[in-house]
């Protein structure tokens, strides 16, 4: 496989694992909030501490995938963390 596309299997696997949370959005929120507290940046932009933004403390799997789509230096480290957690 061309190295330029080596990330595809990771994203496919992560998407499959996140699908298990489609009806467990409160649990997914709690996982992401715990990660935000543990690793800080690059998850601070989500402002999970703001109840006015996250009423019901629910997060869908697309929010998690969106984190990896941001222009962040720590993307590889964050992807590794996601692979371990999910």
JSON list of N, CA and C in Angstrom, two decimals:
[
{"chain": "A", "resi": 1, "resn": "UNK", "atom": "N", "xyz": [0.85, -1.19, 0.00]},
{"chain": "A", "resi": 1, "resn": "UNK", "atom": "CA", "xyz": [0.00, 0.00, 0.00]},
{"chain": "A", "resi": 1, "resn": "UNK", "atom": "C", "xyz": [0.89, 1.24, 0.00]},
{"chain": "A", "resi": 2, "resn": "UNK", "atom": "N", "xyz": [0.52, 2.20, -0.77]},
{"chain": "A", "resi": 2, "resn": "UNK", "atom": "CA", "xyz": [1.24, 3.47, -0.82]},
{"chain": "A", "resi": 2, "resn": "UNK", "atom": "C", "xyz": [1.20, 4.10, 0.57]},
{"chain": "A", "resi": 3, "resn": "UNK", "atom": "N", "xyz": [2.35, 4.57, 1.04]},
{"chain": "A", "resi": 3, "resn": "UNK", "atom": "CA", "xyz": [2.44, 5.18, 2.36]},
{"chain": "A", "resi": 3, "resn": "UNK", "atom": "C", "xyz": [1.53, 6.38, 2.53]},
{"chain": "A", "resi": 4, "resn": "UNK", "atom": "N", "xyz": [1.21, 7.05, 1.43]},
{"chain": "A", "resi": 4, "resn": "UNK", "atom": "CA", "xyz": [0.35, 8.23, 1.50]},
{"chain": "A", "resi": 4, "resn": "UNK", "atom": "C", "xyz": [-1.05, 7.87, 2.00]},
{"chain": "A", "resi": 5, "resn": "UNK", "atom": "N", "xyz": [-1.43, 6.62, 1.87]},
{"chain": "A", "resi": 5, "resn": "UNK", "atom": "CA", "xyz": [-2.76, 6.19, 2.28]},
{"chain": "A", "resi": 5, "resn": "UNK", "atom": "C", "xyz": [-2.73, 5.19, 3.44]},
{"chain": "A", "resi": 6, "resn": "UNK", "atom": "N", "xyz": [-1.64, 5.14, 4.16]},
{"chain": "A", "resi": 6, "resn": "UNK", "atom": "CA", "xyz": [-1.49, 4.19, 5.26]},
{"chain": "A", "resi": 6, "resn": "UNK", "atom": "C", "xyz": [-2.46, 4.48, 6.41]},
{"chain": "A", "resi": 7, "resn": "UNK", "atom": "N", "xyz": [-3.01, 5.67, 6.46]},
{"chain": "A", "resi": 7, "resn": "UNK", "atom": "CA", "xyz": [-3.93, 6.05, 7.53]},
{"chain": "A", "resi": 7, "resn": "UNK", "atom": "C", "xyz": [-5.32, 5.47, 7.35]},
{"chain": "A", "resi": 8, "resn": "UNK", "atom": "N", "xyz": [-5.67, 5.02, 6.15]},
{"chain": "A", "resi": 8, "resn": "UNK", "atom": "CA", "xyz": [-7.03, 4.56, 5.87]},
{"chain": "A", "resi": 8, "resn": "UNK", "atom": "C", "xyz": [-7.46, 3.41, 6.77]},
{"chain": "A", "resi": 9, "resn": "UNK", "atom": "N", "xyz": [-6.67, 2.35, 6.93]},
{"chain": "A", "resi": 9, "resn": "UNK", "atom": "CA", "xyz": [-7.12, 1.25, 7.81]},
{"chain": "A", "resi": 9, "resn": "UNK", "atom": "C", "xyz": [-7.36, 1.71, 9.25]},
{"chain": "A", "resi": 10, "resn": "UNK", "atom": "N", "xyz": [-6.54, 2.65, 9.72]},
{"chain": "A", "resi": 10, "resn": "UNK", "atom": "CA", "xyz": [-6.76, 3.16, 11.08]},
{"chain": "A", "resi": 10, "resn": "UNK", "atom": "C", "xyz": [-8.12, 3.83, 11.20]},
{"chain": "A", "resi": 11, "resn": "UNK", "atom": "N", "xyz": [-8.43, 4.72, 10.27]},
{"chain": "A", "resi": 11, "resn": "UNK", "atom": "CA", "xyz": [-9.71, 5.43, 10.32]},
{"chain": "A", "resi": 11, "resn": "UNK", "atom": "C", "xyz": [-10.89, 4.47, 10.17]},
{"chain": "A", "resi": 12, "resn": "UNK", "atom": "N", "xyz": [-10.75, 3.47, 9.31]},
{"chain": "A", "resi": 12, "resn": "UNK", "atom": "CA", "xyz": [-11.82, 2.48, 9.16]},
{"chain": "A", "resi": 12, "resn": "UNK", "atom": "C", "xyz": [-12.05, 1.72, 10.45]},
{"chain": "A", "resi": 13, "resn": "UNK", "atom": "N", "xyz": [-10.97, 1.31, 11.10]},
{"chain": "A", "resi": 13, "resn": "UNK", "atom": "CA", "xyz": [-11.08, 0.58, 12.36]},
{"chain": "A", "resi": 13, "resn": "UNK", "atom": "C", "xyz": [-11.67, 1.46, 13.46]},
{"chain": "A", "resi": 14, "resn": "UNK", "atom": "N", "xyz": [-11.20, 2.70, 13.54]},
{"chain": "A", "resi": 14, "resn": "UNK", "atom": "CA", "xyz": [-11.73, 3.62, 14.55]},
{"chain": "A", "resi": 14, "resn": "UNK", "atom": "C", "xyz": [-13.21, 3.88, 14.32]},
{"chain": "A", "resi": 15, "resn": "UNK", "atom": "N", "xyz": [-13.60, 4.07, 13.08]},
{"chain": "A", "resi": 15, "resn": "UNK", "atom": "CA", "xyz": [-15.02, 4.31, 12.77]},
{"chain": "A", "resi": 15, "resn": "UNK", "atom": "C", "xyz": [-15.87, 3.11, 13.18]},
{"chain": "A", "resi": 16, "resn": "UNK", "atom": "N", "xyz": [-15.38, 1.91, 12.92]},
{"chain": "A", "resi": 16, "resn": "UNK", "atom": "CA", "xyz": [-16.11, 0.70, 13.33]},
{"chain": "A", "resi": 16, "resn": "UNK", "atom": "C", "xyz": [-16.26, 0.64, 14.84]},
{"chain": "A", "resi": 17, "resn": "UNK", "atom": "N", "xyz": [-15.21, 0.97, 15.55]},
{"chain": "A", "resi": 17, "resn": "UNK", "atom": "CA", "xyz": [-15.26, 0.92, 17.02]},
{"chain": "A", "resi": 17, "resn": "UNK", "atom": "C", "xyz": [-16.16, 2.02, 17.59]},
{"chain": "A", "resi": 18, "resn": "UNK", "atom": "N", "xyz": [-16.12, 3.19, 16.98]},
{"chain": "A", "resi": 18, "resn": "UNK", "atom": "CA", "xyz": [-16.96, 4.29, 17.45]},
{"chain": "A", "resi": 18, "resn": "UNK", "atom": "C", "xyz": [-18.44, 4.05, 17.19]},
{"chain": "A", "resi": 19, "resn": "UNK", "atom": "N", "xyz": [-18.73, 3.24, 16.20]},
{"chain": "A", "resi": 19, "resn": "UNK", "atom": "CA", "xyz": [-20.13, 2.93, 15.90]},
{"chain": "A", "resi": 19, "resn": "UNK", "atom": "C", "xyz": [-20.83, 2.31, 17.11]},
{"chain": "A", "resi": 20, "resn": "UNK", "atom": "N", "xyz": [-20.09, 1.63, 17.94]},
{"chain": "A", "resi": 20, "resn": "UNK", "atom": "CA", "xyz": [-20.65, 1.04, 19.16]},
{"chain": "A", "resi": 20, "resn": "UNK", "atom": "C", "xyz": [-21.19, 2.10, 20.11]},
{"chain": "A", "resi": 21, "resn": "UNK", "atom": "N", "xyz": [-20.78, 3.35, 19.93]},
{"chain": "A", "resi": 21, "resn": "UNK", "atom": "CA", "xyz": [-21.20, 4.43, 20.83]},
{"chain": "A", "resi": 21, "resn": "UNK", "atom": "C", "xyz": [-22.34, 5.27, 20.26]},
{"chain": "A", "resi": 22, "resn": "UNK", "atom": "N", "xyz": [-22.89, 4.88, 19.14]},
{"chain": "A", "resi": 22, "resn": "UNK", "atom": "CA", "xyz": [-23.94, 5.71, 18.53]},
{"chain": "A", "resi": 22, "resn": "UNK", "atom": "C", "xyz": [-25.14, 5.88, 19.46]},
{"chain": "A", "resi": 23, "resn": "UNK", "atom": "N", "xyz": [-25.43, 4.89, 20.29]},
{"chain": "A", "resi": 23, "resn": "UNK", "atom": "CA", "xyz": [-26.53, 4.99, 21.25]},
{"chain": "A", "resi": 23, "resn": "UNK", "atom": "C", "xyz": [-26.02, 5.10, 22.68]},
{"chain": "A", "resi": 24, "resn": "UNK", "atom": "N", "xyz": [-24.73, 5.37, 22.83]},
{"chain": "A", "resi": 24, "resn": "UNK", "atom": "CA", "xyz": [-24.11, 5.51, 24.15]},
{"chain": "A", "resi": 24, "resn": "UNK", "atom": "C", "xyz": [-23.35, 6.84, 24.20]},
{"chain": "A", "resi": 25, "resn": "UNK", "atom": "N", "xyz": [-24.02, 7.90, 23.79]},
{"chain": "A", "resi": 25, "resn": "UNK", "atom": "CA", "xyz": [-23.36, 9.19, 23.61]},
{"chain": "A", "resi": 25, "resn": "UNK", "atom": "C", "xyz": [-22.93, 9.83, 24.93]},
{"chain": "A", "resi": 26, "resn": "UNK", "atom": "N", "xyz": [-23.63, 9.55, 26.01]},
{"chain": "A", "resi": 26, "resn": "UNK", "atom": "CA", "xyz": [-23.20, 10.08, 27.31]},
{"chain": "A", "resi": 26, "resn": "UNK", "atom": "C", "xyz": [-21.88, 9.44, 27.72]},
{"chain": "A", "resi": 27, "resn": "UNK", "atom": "N", "xyz": [-21.76, 8.14, 27.49]},
{"chain": "A", "resi": 27, "resn": "UNK", "atom": "CA", "xyz": [-20.52, 7.43, 27.81]},
{"chain": "A", "resi": 27, "resn": "UNK", "atom": "C", "xyz": [-19.36, 7.95, 26.95]},
{"chain": "A", "resi": 28, "resn": "UNK", "atom": "N", "xyz": [-19.63, 8.19, 25.69]},
{"chain": "A", "resi": 28, "resn": "UNK", "atom": "CA", "xyz": [-18.60, 8.72, 24.80]},
{"chain": "A", "resi": 28, "resn": "UNK", "atom": "C", "xyz": [-18.16, 10.11, 25.25]},
{"chain": "A", "resi": 29, "resn": "UNK", "atom": "N", "xyz": [-19.11, 10.93, 25.67]},
{"chain": "A", "resi": 29, "resn": "UNK", "atom": "CA", "xyz": [-18.78, 12.25, 26.20]},
{"chain": "A", "resi": 29, "resn": "UNK", "atom": "C", "xyz": [-17.85, 12.10, 27.40]},
{"chain": "A", "resi": 30, "resn": "UNK", "atom": "N", "xyz": [-18.19, 11.20, 28.32]},
{"chain": "A", "resi": 30, "resn": "UNK", "atom": "CA", "xyz": [-17.37, 11.01, 29.52]},
{"chain": "A", "resi": 30, "resn": "UNK", "atom": "C", "xyz": [-15.96, 10.55, 29.18]},
{"chain": "A", "resi": 31, "resn": "UNK", "atom": "N", "xyz": [-15.83, 9.68, 28.20]},
{"chain": "A", "resi": 31, "resn": "UNK", "atom": "CA", "xyz": [-14.50, 9.22, 27.77]},
{"chain": "A", "resi": 31, "resn": "UNK", "atom": "C", "xyz": [-13.69, 10.39, 27.22]},
{"chain": "A", "resi": 32, "resn": "UNK", "atom": "N", "xyz": [-14.30, 11.18, 26.36]},
{"chain": "A", "resi": 32, "resn": "UNK", "atom": "CA", "xyz": [-13.59, 12.32, 25.77]},
{"chain": "A", "resi": 32, "resn": "UNK", "atom": "C", "xyz": [-13.26, 13.37, 26.82]},
{"chain": "A", "resi": 33, "resn": "UNK", "atom": "N", "xyz": [-14.14, 13.57, 27.79]},
{"chain": "A", "resi": 33, "resn": "UNK", "atom": "CA", "xyz": [-13.87, 14.53, 28.85]},
{"chain": "A", "resi": 33, "resn": "UNK", "atom": "C", "xyz": [-12.70, 14.05, 29.72]},
{"chain": "A", "resi": 34, "resn": "UNK", "atom": "N", "xyz": [-12.66, 12.76, 30.00]},
{"chain": "A", "resi": 34, "resn": "UNK", "atom": "CA", "xyz": [-11.54, 12.21, 30.77]},
{"chain": "A", "resi": 34, "resn": "UNK", "atom": "C", "xyz": [-10.24, 12.39, 29.99]},
{"chain": "A", "resi": 35, "resn": "UNK", "atom": "N", "xyz": [-10.27, 12.11, 28.69]},
{"chain": "A", "resi": 35, "resn": "UNK", "atom": "CA", "xyz": [-9.07, 12.30, 27.87]},
{"chain": "A", "resi": 35, "resn": "UNK", "atom": "C", "xyz": [-8.65, 13.77, 27.84]},
{"chain": "A", "resi": 36, "resn": "UNK", "atom": "N", "xyz": [-9.62, 14.67, 27.76]},
{"chain": "A", "resi": 36, "resn": "UNK", "atom": "CA", "xyz": [-9.30, 16.10, 27.76]},
{"chain": "A", "resi": 36, "resn": "UNK", "atom": "C", "xyz": [-8.58, 16.48, 29.05]},
{"chain": "A", "resi": 37, "resn": "UNK", "atom": "N", "xyz": [-9.04, 15.94, 30.16]},
{"chain": "A", "resi": 37, "resn": "UNK", "atom": "CA", "xyz": [-8.41, 16.25, 31.44]},
{"chain": "A", "resi": 37, "resn": "UNK", "atom": "C", "xyz": [-7.02, 15.63, 31.55]},
{"chain": "A", "resi": 38, "resn": "UNK", "atom": "N", "xyz": [-6.83, 14.47, 30.95]},
{"chain": "A", "resi": 38, "resn": "UNK", "atom": "CA", "xyz": [-5.54, 13.78, 31.03]},
{"chain": "A", "resi": 38, "resn": "UNK", "atom": "C", "xyz": [-4.50, 14.36, 30.08]},
{"chain": "A", "resi": 39, "resn": "UNK", "atom": "N", "xyz": [-4.89, 14.63, 28.84]},
{"chain": "A", "resi": 39, "resn": "UNK", "atom": "CA", "xyz": [-3.89, 15.04, 27.85]},
{"chain": "A", "resi": 39, "resn": "UNK", "atom": "C", "xyz": [-3.99, 16.51, 27.47]},
{"chain": "A", "resi": 40, "resn": "UNK", "atom": "N", "xyz": [-5.05, 17.18, 27.87]},
{"chain": "A", "resi": 40, "resn": "UNK", "atom": "CA", "xyz": [-5.18, 18.62, 27.59]},
{"chain": "A", "resi": 40, "resn": "UNK", "atom": "C", "xyz": [-5.26, 18.91, 26.11]},
{"chain": "A", "resi": 41, "resn": "UNK", "atom": "N", "xyz": [-4.31, 19.70, 25.63]},
{"chain": "A", "resi": 41, "resn": "UNK", "atom": "CA", "xyz": [-4.27, 19.99, 24.20]},
{"chain": "A", "resi": 41, "resn": "UNK", "atom": "C", "xyz": [-4.05, 18.68, 23.48]},
{"chain": "A", "resi": 42, "resn": "UNK", "atom": "N", "xyz": [-4.65, 18.41, 22.40]},
{"chain": "A", "resi": 42, "resn": "UNK", "atom": "CA", "xyz": [-5.45, 19.26, 21.53]},
{"chain": "A", "resi": 42, "resn": "UNK", "atom": "C", "xyz": [-6.96, 19.18, 21.75]},
{"chain": "A", "resi": 43, "resn": "UNK", "atom": "N", "xyz": [-7.41, 18.67, 22.87]},
{"chain": "A", "resi": 43, "resn": "UNK", "atom": "CA", "xyz": [-8.85, 18.51, 23.09]},
{"chain": "A", "resi": 43, "resn": "UNK", "atom": "C", "xyz": [-9.50, 19.69, 23.79]},
{"chain": "A", "resi": 44, "resn": "UNK", "atom": "N", "xyz": [-8.72, 20.69, 24.17]},
{"chain": "A", "resi": 44, "resn": "UNK", "atom": "CA", "xyz": [-9.27, 21.83, 24.89]},
{"chain": "A", "resi": 44, "resn": "UNK", "atom": "C", "xyz": [-10.29, 22.60, 24.06]},
{"chain": "A", "resi": 45, "resn": "UNK", "atom": "N", "xyz": [-10.11, 22.62, 22.73]},
{"chain": "A", "resi": 45, "resn": "UNK", "atom": "CA", "xyz": [-11.01, 23.42, 21.88]},
{"chain": "A", "resi": 45, "resn": "UNK", "atom": "C", "xyz": [-12.46, 22.95, 21.97]},
{"chain": "A", "resi": 46, "resn": "UNK", "atom": "N", "xyz": [-12.68, 21.72, 22.42]},
{"chain": "A", "resi": 46, "resn": "UNK", "atom": "CA", "xyz": [-14.05, 21.21, 22.53]},
{"chain": "A", "resi": 46, "resn": "UNK", "atom": "C", "xyz": [-14.83, 21.89, 23.66]},
{"chain": "A", "resi": 47, "resn": "UNK", "atom": "N", "xyz": [-14.12, 22.45, 24.64]},
{"chain": "A", "resi": 47, "resn": "UNK", "atom": "CA", "xyz": [-14.75, 23.13, 25.77]},
{"chain": "A", "resi": 47, "resn": "UNK", "atom": "C", "xyz": [-15.82, 22.25, 26.41]},
{"chain": "A", "resi": 48, "resn": "UNK", "atom": "N", "xyz": [-15.44, 21.03, 26.73]},
{"chain": "A", "resi": 48, "resn": "UNK", "atom": "CA", "xyz": [-16.39, 20.08, 27.31]},
{"chain": "A", "resi": 48, "resn": "UNK", "atom": "C", "xyz": [-16.88, 20.50, 28.68]},
{"chain": "A", "resi": 49, "resn": "UNK", "atom": "N", "xyz": [-16.16, 21.40, 29.31]},
{"chain": "A", "resi": 49, "resn": "UNK", "atom": "CA", "xyz": [-16.58, 21.89, 30.62]},
{"chain": "A", "resi": 49, "resn": "UNK", "atom": "C", "xyz": [-17.78, 22.84, 30.53]},
{"chain": "A", "resi": 50, "resn": "UNK", "atom": "N", "xyz": [-18.11, 23.31, 29.34]},
{"chain": "A", "resi": 50, "resn": "UNK", "atom": "CA", "xyz": [-19.20, 24.28, 29.17]},
{"chain": "A", "resi": 50, "resn": "UNK", "atom": "C", "xyz": [-20.54, 23.56, 29.01]},
{"chain": "A", "resi": 51, "resn": "UNK", "atom": "N", "xyz": [-21.32, 23.61, 30.04]},
{"chain": "A", "resi": 51, "resn": "UNK", "atom": "CA", "xyz": [-22.62, 22.94, 30.01]},
{"chain": "A", "resi": 51, "resn": "UNK", "atom": "C", "xyz": [-23.58, 23.59, 29.02]},
{"chain": "A", "resi": 52, "resn": "UNK", "atom": "N", "xyz": [-23.39, 24.89, 28.74]},
{"chain": "A", "resi": 52, "resn": "UNK", "atom": "CA", "xyz": [-24.27, 25.55, 27.77]},
{"chain": "A", "resi": 52, "resn": "UNK", "atom": "C", "xyz": [-23.99, 25.07, 26.34]},
{"chain": "A", "resi": 53, "resn": "UNK", "atom": "N", "xyz": [-22.81, 24.52, 26.09]},
{"chain": "A", "resi": 53, "resn": "UNK", "atom": "CA", "xyz": [-22.50, 23.97, 24.78]},
{"chain": "A", "resi": 53, "resn": "UNK", "atom": "C", "xyz": [-22.86, 22.49, 24.68]},
{"chain": "A", "resi": 54, "resn": "UNK", "atom": "N", "xyz": [-22.78, 21.80, 25.78]},
{"chain": "A", "resi": 54, "resn": "UNK", "atom": "CA", "xyz": [-22.94, 20.35, 25.79]},
{"chain": "A", "resi": 54, "resn": "UNK", "atom": "C", "xyz": [-24.07, 19.94, 26.72]},
{"chain": "A", "resi": 55, "resn": "UNK", "atom": "N", "xyz": [-25.23, 20.51, 26.54]},
{"chain": "A", "resi": 55, "resn": "UNK", "atom": "CA", "xyz": [-26.36, 20.13, 27.40]},
{"chain": "A", "resi": 55, "resn": "UNK", "atom": "C", "xyz": [-26.66, 18.66, 27.19]},
{"chain": "A", "resi": 56, "resn": "UNK", "atom": "N", "xyz": [-26.88, 17.97, 28.26]},
{"chain": "A", "resi": 56, "resn": "UNK", "atom": "CA", "xyz": [-27.11, 16.54, 28.18]},
{"chain": "A", "resi": 56, "resn": "UNK", "atom": "C", "xyz": [-25.84, 15.72, 28.15]},
{"chain": "A", "resi": 57, "resn": "UNK", "atom": "N", "xyz": [-24.69, 16.41, 28.05]},
{"chain": "A", "resi": 57, "resn": "UNK", "atom": "CA", "xyz": [-23.39, 15.74, 28.04]},
{"chain": "A", "resi": 57, "resn": "UNK", "atom": "C", "xyz": [-23.38, 14.55, 27.08]},
{"chain": "A", "resi": 58, "resn": "UNK", "atom": "N", "xyz": [-23.75, 14.84, 25.83]},
{"chain": "A", "resi": 58, "resn": "UNK", "atom": "CA", "xyz": [-23.81, 13.82, 24.79]},
{"chain": "A", "resi": 58, "resn": "UNK", "atom": "C", "xyz": [-22.84, 14.19, 23.67]},
{"chain": "A", "resi": 59, "resn": "UNK", "atom": "N", "xyz": [-22.19, 13.18, 23.13]},
{"chain": "A", "resi": 59, "resn": "UNK", "atom": "CA", "xyz": [-21.27, 13.40, 22.02]},
{"chain": "A", "resi": 59, "resn": "UNK", "atom": "C", "xyz": [-21.46, 12.25, 21.04]},
{"chain": "A", "resi": 60, "resn": "UNK", "atom": "N", "xyz": [-21.58, 12.58, 19.77]},
{"chain": "A", "resi": 60, "resn": "UNK", "atom": "CA", "xyz": [-21.72, 11.49, 18.80]},
{"chain": "A", "resi": 60, "resn": "UNK", "atom": "C", "xyz": [-20.35, 11.13, 18.22]},
{"chain": "A", "resi": 61, "resn": "UNK", "atom": "N", "xyz": [-20.24, 9.97, 17.61]},
{"chain": "A", "resi": 61, "resn": "UNK", "atom": "CA", "xyz": [-18.95, 9.51, 17.09]},
{"chain": "A", "resi": 61, "resn": "UNK", "atom": "C", "xyz": [-18.31, 10.47, 16.08]},
{"chain": "A", "resi": 62, "resn": "UNK", "atom": "N", "xyz": [-19.11, 11.24, 15.36]},
{"chain": "A", "resi": 62, "resn": "UNK", "atom": "CA", "xyz": [-18.54, 12.18, 14.39]},
{"chain": "A", "resi": 62, "resn": "UNK", "atom": "C", "xyz": [-17.72, 13.27, 15.07]},
{"chain": "A", "resi": 63, "resn": "UNK", "atom": "N", "xyz": [-18.10, 13.65, 16.29]},
{"chain": "A", "resi": 63, "resn": "UNK", "atom": "CA", "xyz": [-17.31, 14.63, 17.03]},
{"chain": "A", "resi": 63, "resn": "UNK", "atom": "C", "xyz": [-15.90, 14.10, 17.29]},
{"chain": "A", "resi": 64, "resn": "UNK", "atom": "N", "xyz": [-15.81, 12.81, 17.61]},
{"chain": "A", "resi": 64, "resn": "UNK", "atom": "CA", "xyz": [-14.50, 12.21, 17.89]},
{"chain": "A", "resi": 64, "resn": "UNK", "atom": "C", "xyz": [-13.66, 12.17, 16.61]},
{"chain": "A", "resi": 65, "resn": "UNK", "atom": "N", "xyz": [-14.25, 11.74, 15.52]},
{"chain": "A", "resi": 65, "resn": "UNK", "atom": "CA", "xyz": [-13.51, 11.71, 14.25]},
{"chain": "A", "resi": 65, "resn": "UNK", "atom": "C", "xyz": [-13.08, 13.12, 13.84]},
{"chain": "A", "resi": 66, "resn": "UNK", "atom": "N", "xyz": [-13.91, 14.10, 14.14]},
{"chain": "A", "resi": 66, "resn": "UNK", "atom": "CA", "xyz": [-13.59, 15.48, 13.80]},
{"chain": "A", "resi": 66, "resn": "UNK", "atom": "C", "xyz": [-12.35, 15.99, 14.49]},
{"chain": "A", "resi": 67, "resn": "UNK", "atom": "N", "xyz": [-12.08, 15.48, 15.68]},
{"chain": "A", "resi": 67, "resn": "UNK", "atom": "CA", "xyz": [-10.89, 15.91, 16.42]},
{"chain": "A", "resi": 67, "resn": "UNK", "atom": "C", "xyz": [-9.64, 15.58, 15.61]},
{"chain": "A", "resi": 68, "resn": "UNK", "atom": "N", "xyz": [-9.62, 14.42, 14.99]},
{"chain": "A", "resi": 68, "resn": "UNK", "atom": "CA", "xyz": [-8.44, 14.02, 14.21]},
{"chain": "A", "resi": 68, "resn": "UNK", "atom": "C", "xyz": [-8.33, 14.78, 12.89]},
{"chain": "A", "resi": 69, "resn": "UNK", "atom": "N", "xyz": [-9.41, 15.40, 12.46]},
{"chain": "A", "resi": 69, "resn": "UNK", "atom": "CA", "xyz": [-9.38, 16.16, 11.22]},
{"chain": "A", "resi": 69, "resn": "UNK", "atom": "C", "xyz": [-8.84, 17.56, 11.38]},
{"chain": "A", "resi": 70, "resn": "UNK", "atom": "N", "xyz": [-8.63, 17.97, 12.61]},
{"chain": "A", "resi": 70, "resn": "UNK", "atom": "CA", "xyz": [-8.11, 19.32, 12.85]},
{"chain": "A", "resi": 70, "resn": "UNK", "atom": "C", "xyz": [-6.61, 19.38, 12.52]},
{"chain": "A", "resi": 71, "resn": "UNK", "atom": "N", "xyz": [-6.14, 20.56, 12.24]},
{"chain": "A", "resi": 71, "resn": "UNK", "atom": "CA", "xyz": [-4.72, 20.76, 11.94]},
{"chain": "A", "resi": 71, "resn": "UNK", "atom": "C", "xyz": [-3.95, 20.86, 13.25]},
{"chain": "A", "resi": 72, "resn": "UNK", "atom": "N", "xyz": [-3.55, 19.71, 13.76]},
{"chain": "A", "resi": 72, "resn": "UNK", "atom": "CA", "xyz": [-2.85, 19.67, 15.04]},
{"chain": "A", "resi": 72, "resn": "UNK", "atom": "C", "xyz": [-1.52, 18.94, 14.88]},
{"chain": "A", "resi": 73, "resn": "UNK", "atom": "N", "xyz": [-0.53, 19.38, 15.62]},
{"chain": "A", "resi": 73, "resn": "UNK", "atom": "CA", "xyz": [0.79, 18.75, 15.55]},
{"chain": "A", "resi": 73, "resn": "UNK", "atom": "C", "xyz": [0.78, 17.37, 16.17]},
{"chain": "A", "resi": 74, "resn": "UNK", "atom": "N", "xyz": [-0.05, 17.18, 17.17]},
{"chain": "A", "resi": 74, "resn": "UNK", "atom": "CA", "xyz": [-0.04, 15.93, 17.93]},
{"chain": "A", "resi": 74, "resn": "UNK", "atom": "C", "xyz": [-0.99, 14.89, 17.36]},
{"chain": "A", "resi": 75, "resn": "UNK", "atom": "N", "xyz": [-1.34, 14.98, 16.11]},
{"chain": "A", "resi": 75, "resn": "UNK", "atom": "CA", "xyz": [-2.34, 14.07, 15.52]},
{"chain": "A", "resi": 75, "resn": "UNK", "atom": "C", "xyz": [-1.93, 12.61, 15.66]},
{"chain": "A", "resi": 76, "resn": "UNK", "atom": "N", "xyz": [-0.68, 12.28, 15.39]},
{"chain": "A", "resi": 76, "resn": "UNK", "atom": "CA", "xyz": [-0.25, 10.88, 15.48]},
{"chain": "A", "resi": 76, "resn": "UNK", "atom": "C", "xyz": [-0.34, 10.37, 16.91]},
{"chain": "A", "resi": 77, "resn": "UNK", "atom": "N", "xyz": [0.08, 11.19, 17.87]},
{"chain": "A", "resi": 77, "resn": "UNK", "atom": "CA", "xyz": [-0.01, 10.78, 19.28]},
{"chain": "A", "resi": 77, "resn": "UNK", "atom": "C", "xyz": [-1.46, 10.63, 19.71]},
{"chain": "A", "resi": 78, "resn": "UNK", "atom": "N", "xyz": [-2.30, 11.54, 19.26]},
{"chain": "A", "resi": 78, "resn": "UNK", "atom": "CA", "xyz": [-3.72, 11.47, 19.60]},
{"chain": "A", "resi": 78, "resn": "UNK", "atom": "C", "xyz": [-4.36, 10.25, 18.96]},
{"chain": "A", "resi": 79, "resn": "UNK", "atom": "N", "xyz": [-4.00, 9.95, 17.73]},
{"chain": "A", "resi": 79, "resn": "UNK", "atom": "CA", "xyz": [-4.52, 8.76, 17.06]},
{"chain": "A", "resi": 79, "resn": "UNK", "atom": "C", "xyz": [-4.12, 7.50, 17.81]},
{"chain": "A", "resi": 80, "resn": "UNK", "atom": "N", "xyz": [-2.89, 7.48, 18.31]},
{"chain": "A", "resi": 80, "resn": "UNK", "atom": "CA", "xyz": [-2.44, 6.33, 19.11]},
{"chain": "A", "resi": 80, "resn": "UNK", "atom": "C", "xyz": [-3.26, 6.21, 20.38]},
{"chain": "A", "resi": 81, "resn": "UNK", "atom": "N", "xyz": [-3.53, 7.33, 21.03]},
{"chain": "A", "resi": 81, "resn": "UNK", "atom": "CA", "xyz": [-4.36, 7.32, 22.24]},
{"chain": "A", "resi": 81, "resn": "UNK", "atom": "C", "xyz": [-5.76, 6.81, 21.92]},
{"chain": "A", "resi": 82, "resn": "UNK", "atom": "N", "xyz": [-6.34, 7.29, 20.84]},
{"chain": "A", "resi": 82, "resn": "UNK", "atom": "CA", "xyz": [-7.68, 6.82, 20.45]},
{"chain": "A", "resi": 82, "resn": "UNK", "atom": "C", "xyz": [-7.67, 5.32, 20.17]},
{"chain": "A", "resi": 83, "resn": "UNK", "atom": "N", "xyz": [-6.61, 4.83, 19.52]},
{"chain": "A", "resi": 83, "resn": "UNK", "atom": "CA", "xyz": [-6.51, 3.39, 19.23]},
{"chain": "A", "resi": 83, "resn": "UNK", "atom": "C", "xyz": [-6.48, 2.58, 20.52]},
{"chain": "A", "resi": 84, "resn": "UNK", "atom": "N", "xyz": [-5.82, 3.11, 21.55]},
{"chain": "A", "resi": 84, "resn": "UNK", "atom": "CA", "xyz": [-5.75, 2.41, 22.83]},
{"chain": "A", "resi": 84, "resn": "UNK", "atom": "C", "xyz": [-7.07, 2.47, 23.58]},
{"chain": "A", "resi": 85, "resn": "UNK", "atom": "N", "xyz": [-7.76, 3.61, 23.52]},
{"chain": "A", "resi": 85, "resn": "UNK", "atom": "CA", "xyz": [-8.99, 3.81, 24.28]},
{"chain": "A", "resi": 85, "resn": "UNK", "atom": "C", "xyz": [-10.18, 3.12, 23.62]},
{"chain": "A", "resi": 86, "resn": "UNK", "atom": "N", "xyz": [-10.26, 3.22, 22.31]},
{"chain": "A", "resi": 86, "resn": "UNK", "atom": "CA", "xyz": [-11.40, 2.65, 21.60]},
{"chain": "A", "resi": 86, "resn": "UNK", "atom": "C", "xyz": [-11.01, 1.34, 20.97]}
]
